[in-house]
PDB file of C-alpha atoms in Angstrom:
ATOM      1  CA  UNK H  69       0.000   0.000   0.000  1.00  0.00           C
ATOM      2  CA  UNK H  70       1.487   3.362  -0.990  1.00  0.00           C
ATOM      3  CA  UNK H  71       1.312   6.567   1.009  1.00  0.00           C
ATOM      4  CA  UNK H  72      -1.226   9.164  -0.111  1.00  0.00           C
ATOM      5  CA  UNK H  73       0.835  12.075  -1.430  1.00  0.00           C
ATOM      6  CA  UNK H  74      -2.270  14.282  -1.260  1.00  0.00           C
ATOM      7  CA  UNK H  75      -2.799  13.653   2.450  1.00  0.00           C
ATOM      8  CA  UNK H  76      -2.374  16.827   4.497  1.00  0.00           C
ATOM      9  CA  UNK H  77       0.905  17.148   6.397  1.00  0.00           C
ATOM     10  CA  UNK H  78       0.398  16.505  10.127  1.00  0.00           C
ATOM     11  CA  UNK H  79       2.576  18.382  12.612  1.00  0.00           C
ATOM     12  CA  UNK H  80       3.065  17.293  16.219  1.00  0.00           C
ATOM     13  CA  UNK H  81       3.035  20.531  18.224  1.00  0.00           C
ATOM     14  CA  UNK H  82       3.860  20.777  21.932  1.00  0.00           C
ATOM     15  CA  UNK H  83       1.614  23.047  23.951  1.00  0.00           C
ATOM     16  CA  UNK H  84       2.646  25.317  26.779  1.00  0.00           C
ATOM     17  CA  UNK H  85       1.210  22.790  29.257  1.00  0.00           C
ATOM     18  CA  UNK H  86       3.401  19.962  27.929  1.00  0.00           C
ATOM     19  CA  UNK H  87       0.639  18.168  26.013  1.00  0.00           C
ATOM     20  CA  UNK H  88       1.137  17.466  22.324  1.00  0.00           C
ATOM     21  CA  UNK H  89      -1.499  18.154  19.686  1.00  0.00           C
ATOM     22  CA  UNK H  90      -1.606  17.017  16.075  1.00  0.00           C
ATOM     23  CA  UNK H  91      -2.236  19.869  13.639  1.00  0.00           C
ATOM     24  CA  UNK H  92      -2.962  19.615   9.934  1.00  0.00           C
ATOM     25  CA  UNK H  93      -4.596  21.661   7.193  1.00  0.00           C
ATOM     26  CA  UNK H  94      -8.351  21.194   6.966  1.00  0.00           C
ATOM     27  CA  UNK H  95      -9.809  19.228   4.054  1.00  0.00           C
ATOM     28  CA  UNK H  96     -13.322  19.582   2.586  1.00  0.00           C
ATOM     29  CA  UNK H  97     -14.228  16.321   4.345  1.00  0.00           C
ATOM     30  CA  UNK H  98     -13.670  17.954   7.744  1.00  0.00           C
ATOM     31  CA  UNK H  99     -16.877  20.008   7.739  1.00  0.00           C
ATOM     32  CA  UNK H 100     -18.750  17.624  10.073  1.00  0.00           C
ATOM     33  CA  UNK H 101     -15.745  17.494  12.455  1.00  0.00           C
ATOM     34  CA  UNK H 102     -15.629  21.301  12.574  1.00  0.00           C
ATOM     35  CA  UNK H 103     -19.401  21.567  13.104  1.00  0.00           C
ATOM     36  CA  UNK H 104     -19.159  19.188  16.081  1.00  0.00           C
ATOM     37  CA  UNK H 105     -16.072  21.021  17.374  1.00  0.00           C
ATOM     38  CA  UNK H 106     -17.748  24.435  17.302  1.00  0.00           C
ATOM     39  CA  UNK H 107     -20.689  22.933  19.196  1.00  0.00           C
ATOM     40  CA  UNK H 108     -18.143  22.220  21.990  1.00  0.00           C
ATOM     41  CA  UNK H 109     -16.728  25.750  21.989  1.00  0.00           C
ATOM     42  CA  UNK H 110     -18.267  27.851  24.756  1.00  0.00           C
ATOM     43  CA  UNK H 111     -21.100  30.190  23.757  1.00  0.00           C
ATOM     44  CA  UNK H 112     -18.950  33.170  24.756  1.00  0.00           C
ATOM     45  CA  UNK H 113     -15.921  31.969  22.760  1.00  0.00           C
ATOM     46  CA  UNK H 114     -18.118  31.266  19.724  1.00  0.00           C
ATOM     47  CA  UNK H 115     -19.498  34.824  20.026  1.00  0.00           C
ATOM     48  CA  UNK H 116     -15.962  36.219  20.280  1.00  0.00           C
ATOM     49  CA  UNK H 117     -14.812  34.208  17.243  1.00  0.00           C
ATOM     50  CA  UNK H 118     -17.688  35.147  14.958  1.00  0.00           C
ATOM     51  CA  UNK H 119     -18.547  38.479  16.625  1.00  0.00           C
ATOM     52  CA  UNK H 120     -22.158  37.301  16.800  1.00  0.00           C
ATOM     53  CA  UNK H 121     -24.044  34.618  18.731  1.00  0.00           C
ATOM     54  CA  UNK H 122     -24.515  31.251  17.007  1.00  0.00           C
ATOM     55  CA  UNK H 123     -25.488  28.064  18.800  1.00  0.00           C
ATOM     56  CA  UNK H 124     -24.643  25.882  15.802  1.00  0.00           C
ATOM     57  CA  UNK H 125     -22.713  26.838  12.686  1.00  0.00           C
ATOM     58  CA  UNK H 126     -24.382  26.349   9.317  1.00  0.00           C
ATOM     59  CA  UNK H 127     -22.828  24.976   6.148  1.00  0.00           C
ATOM     60  CA  UNK H 128     -22.535  28.570   4.878  1.00  0.00           C
ATOM     61  CA  UNK H 129     -20.511  29.529   7.973  1.00  0.00           C
ATOM     62  CA  UNK H 130     -18.315  26.417   7.827  1.00  0.00           C
ATOM     63  CA  UNK H 131     -17.653  26.465   4.062  1.00  0.00           C
ATOM     64  CA  UNK H 132     -15.022  29.266   4.194  1.00  0.00           C
ATOM     65  CA  UNK H 133     -13.112  27.178   6.761  1.00  0.00           C
ATOM     66  CA  UNK H 134     -13.070  23.961   4.728  1.00  0.00           C
ATOM     67  CA  UNK H 135     -13.109  25.136   1.105  1.00  0.00           C
ATOM     68  CA  UNK H 136      -9.737  26.876   1.187  1.00  0.00           C
ATOM     69  CA  UNK H 137      -7.032  27.226  -1.448  1.00  0.00           C
ATOM     70  CA  UNK H 138      -4.188  26.457   1.041  1.00  0.00           C
ATOM     71  CA  UNK H 139      -2.337  29.507  -0.277  1.00  0.00           C
ATOM     72  CA  UNK H 140      -4.199  32.782   0.254  1.00  0.00           C
ATOM     73  CA  UNK H 141      -6.364  31.093   2.874  1.00  0.00           C
ATOM     74  CA  UNK H 142      -5.284  28.294   5.200  1.00  0.00           C
ATOM     75  CA  UNK H 143      -7.340  26.518   7.799  1.00  0.00           C
ATOM     76  CA  UNK H 144      -5.844  24.247  10.462  1.00  0.00           C
ATOM     77  CA  UNK H 145      -7.500  21.648  12.655  1.00  0.00           C
ATOM     78  CA  UNK H 146      -5.928  20.391  15.900  1.00  0.00           C
ATOM     79  CA  UNK H 147      -6.498  16.979  17.490  1.00  0.00           C
ATOM     80  CA  UNK H 148      -5.731  15.462  20.889  1.00  0.00           C
ATOM     81  CA  UNK H 149      -4.009  12.086  21.173  1.00  0.00           C
ATOM     82  CA  UNK H 150      -7.396  10.316  21.062  1.00  0.00           C
ATOM     83  CA  UNK H 151      -8.282  11.975  17.741  1.00  0.00           C
ATOM     84  CA  UNK H 152     -10.777  14.485  19.115  1.00  0.00           C
ATOM     85  CA  UNK H 153     -10.797  17.985  17.640  1.00  0.00           C
ATOM     86  CA  UNK H 154      -9.506  20.473  20.228  1.00  0.00           C
ATOM     87  CA  UNK H 155      -8.808  23.580  18.139  1.00  0.00           C
ATOM     88  CA  UNK H 156      -9.174  25.398  14.854  1.00  0.00           C
ATOM     89  CA  UNK H 157      -7.070  28.188  13.360  1.00  0.00           C
ATOM     90  CA  UNK H 158      -7.628  30.253  10.224  1.00  0.00           C
ATOM     91  CA  UNK H 159      -5.278  32.471   8.206  1.00  0.00           C
ATOM     92  CA  UNK H 160      -6.847  34.681   5.501  1.00  0.00           C
ATOM     93  CA  UNK H 161      -4.359  36.773   3.520  1.00  0.00           C
ATOM     94  CA  UNK H 162      -5.051  39.945   1.582  1.00  0.00           C
ATOM     95  CA  UNK H 163      -4.554  39.991  -2.207  1.00  0.00           C
ATOM     96  CA  UNK H 164      -1.169  41.708  -1.871  1.00  0.00           C
ATOM     97  CA  UNK H 165       0.045  38.880   0.421  1.00  0.00           C
ATOM     98  CA  UNK H 166       1.128  41.547   2.916  1.00  0.00           C
ATOM     99  CA  UNK H 167      -1.301  40.952   5.795  1.00  0.00           C
ATOM    100  CA  UNK H 168      -3.067  37.875   7.079  1.00  0.00           C
ATOM    101  CA  UNK H 169      -6.042  37.998   9.398  1.00  0.00           C
ATOM    102  CA  UNK H 170      -6.059  35.159  11.904  1.00  0.00           C
ATOM    103  CA  UNK H 171      -8.662  33.541  14.142  1.00  0.00           C
ATOM    104  CA  UNK H 172      -8.282  30.766  16.718  1.00  0.00           C
ATOM    105  CA  UNK H 173     -10.860  28.703  18.608  1.00  0.00           C
ATOM    106  CA  UNK H 174     -10.317  26.118  21.337  1.00  0.00           C
ATOM    107  CA  UNK H 175     -12.978  23.786  22.759  1.00  0.00           C
ATOM    108  CA  UNK H 176     -14.076  24.334  26.367  1.00  0.00           C
ATOM    109  CA  UNK H 177     -12.285  21.369  27.941  1.00  0.00           C
ATOM    110  CA  UNK H 178      -8.920  22.312  26.351  1.00  0.00           C
ATOM    111  CA  UNK H 179      -8.890  25.991  27.293  1.00  0.00           C
ATOM    112  CA  UNK H 180      -5.908  26.967  29.413  1.00  0.00           C
ATOM    113  CA  UNK H 181      -3.790  24.032  28.194  1.00  0.00           C
ATOM    114  CA  UNK H 182      -1.780  25.934  25.590  1.00  0.00           C
ATOM    115  CA  UNK H 183      -3.702  24.974  22.450  1.00  0.00           C
ATOM    116  CA  UNK H 184      -4.320  28.612  21.469  1.00  0.00           C
ATOM    117  CA  UNK H 185      -0.673  29.394  22.253  1.00  0.00           C
ATOM    118  CA  UNK H 186       0.489  26.596  19.929  1.00  0.00           C
ATOM    119  CA  UNK H 187      -1.968  27.500  17.158  1.00  0.00           C
ATOM    120  CA  UNK H 188      -0.780  31.128  17.177  1.00  0.00           C
ATOM    121  CA  UNK H 189       2.725  29.791  16.458  1.00  0.00           C
ATOM    122  CA  UNK H 190       1.359  27.622  13.620  1.00  0.00           C
ATOM    123  CA  UNK H 191      -0.387  30.656  12.098  1.00  0.00           C
ATOM    124  CA  UNK H 192       2.712  32.870  12.406  1.00  0.00           C
ATOM    125  CA  UNK H 193       4.819  30.177  10.722  1.00  0.00           C
ATOM    126  CA  UNK H 194       2.253  29.842   7.917  1.00  0.00           C
ATOM    127  CA  UNK H 195       2.310  33.626   7.480  1.00  0.00           C
ATOM    128  CA  UNK H 196       6.112  33.671   7.287  1.00  0.00           C
ATOM    129  CA  UNK H 197       6.071  30.814   4.724  1.00  0.00           C
ATOM    130  CA  UNK H 198       3.813  32.975   2.565  1.00  0.00           C
ATOM    131  CA  UNK H 199       6.073  36.015   2.944  1.00  0.00           C
ATOM    132  CA  UNK H 200       3.520  38.069   4.884  1.00  0.00           C
ATOM    133  CA  UNK H 201       4.714  41.218   6.606  1.00  0.00           C
ATOM    134  CA  UNK H 202       2.216  40.888   9.444  1.00  0.00           C
ATOM    135  CA  UNK H 203      -0.727  39.010  10.892  1.00  0.00           C
ATOM    136  CA  UNK H 204      -3.643  40.691  12.615  1.00  0.00           C
ATOM    137  CA  UNK H 205      -6.474  39.569  14.828  1.00  0.00           C
ATOM    138  CA  UNK H 206      -9.715  41.421  15.480  1.00  0.00           C
ATOM    139  CA  UNK H 207     -10.965  40.843  19.014  1.00  0.00           C
ATOM    140  CA  UNK H 208     -13.944  41.969  21.019  1.00  0.00           C
ATOM    141  CA  UNK H 209     -12.538  44.204  23.789  1.00  0.00           C
ATOM    142  CA  UNK H 210     -14.248  41.909  26.309  1.00  0.00           C
ATOM    143  CA  UNK H 211     -12.172  38.916  25.148  1.00  0.00           C
ATOM    144  CA  UNK H 212      -9.475  39.542  27.742  1.00  0.00           C
ATOM    145  CA  UNK H 213      -8.026  36.004  27.581  1.00  0.00           C
ATOM    146  CA  UNK H 214      -7.357  36.187  23.822  1.00  0.00           C
ATOM    147  CA  UNK H 215      -6.003  39.727  24.015  1.00  0.00           C
ATOM    148  CA  UNK H 216      -3.599  38.818  26.817  1.00  0.00           C
ATOM    149  CA  UNK H 217      -2.463  35.640  25.029  1.00  0.00           C
ATOM    150  CA  UNK H 218      -1.810  37.522  21.805  1.00  0.00           C
ATOM    151  CA  UNK H 219       0.097  40.226  23.681  1.00  0.00           C
ATOM    152  CA  UNK H 220       2.250  37.487  25.289  1.00  0.00           C
ATOM    153  CA  UNK H 221       2.950  36.162  21.773  1.00  0.00           C
ATOM    154  CA  UNK H 222       4.229  39.556  20.586  1.00  0.00           C
ATOM    155  CA  UNK H 223       1.067  41.149  19.208  1.00  0.00           C
ATOM    156  CA  UNK H 224       0.606  44.909  19.631  1.00  0.00           C
ATOM    157  CA  UNK H 225      -2.918  46.234  20.298  1.00  0.00           C
ATOM    158  CA  UNK H 226      -4.467  49.064  18.245  1.00  0.00           C
ATOM    159  CA  UNK H 227      -7.893  50.675  18.349  1.00  0.00           C
ATOM    160  CA  UNK H 228     -10.315  50.065  15.498  1.00  0.00           C
ATOM    161  CA  UNK H 229     -11.497  53.332  13.985  1.00  0.00           C
ATOM    162  CA  UNK H 230     -15.263  53.609  14.124  1.00  0.00           C
ATOM    163  CA  UNK H 231     -15.795  50.639  16.472  1.00  0.00           C
ATOM    164  CA  UNK H 232     -14.950  51.058  20.145  1.00  0.00           C
ATOM    165  CA  UNK H 233     -16.023  47.459  20.876  1.00  0.00           C
ATOM    166  CA  UNK H 234     -13.138  45.948  18.844  1.00  0.00           C
ATOM    167  CA  UNK H 235      -9.380  45.901  19.172  1.00  0.00           C
ATOM    168  CA  UNK H 236      -6.929  44.918  16.429  1.00  0.00           C
ATOM    169  CA  UNK H 237      -3.814  43.075  17.504  1.00  0.00           C
ATOM    170  CA  UNK H 238      -0.866  43.056  15.098  1.00  0.00           C
ATOM    171  CA  UNK H 239       2.275  40.923  14.959  1.00  0.00           C
ATOM    172  CA  UNK H 240       5.061  41.846  12.572  1.00  0.00           C
ATOM    173  CA  UNK H 241       6.589  38.785  10.901  1.00  0.00           C
ATOM    174  CA  UNK H 242       9.474  40.532   9.145  1.00  0.00           C
TER     175      UNK H 242
END
């Protein structure tokens, strides 16, 4: 039996807590896994991620996370050692390939274990591979945990003109 050359590359990533997660690019077949994962993300974290309240994500909301070109847009899925989805990370680059907007989600029972920390590193590495100058994250000002984590990872906060409820965090990659 030969190896599937089209299979996504899996990385073993250590978290800050010492646990290891498996991270790979999302495939179109992962939509059901992501739907189930986002059902296990806290209501507050889902609101912070999508900047609106959703109990369950629809196909239309999941499609941009699974139907990606793996160049301008990359979507990563993270698994625990039992194969359960514990995190998701998205990188969406502008047309000039200068800036990438990022978003990270971690399921409730894996919060505080370094999954977000590790996925921020994965996104920064993906941005560098693409030659991006910077990555940015838009956060609700109430999302103190994400803002603090991103600041620890070298992101600088900036106000968002016209919207006092949001903060943009920026990390220069070069």
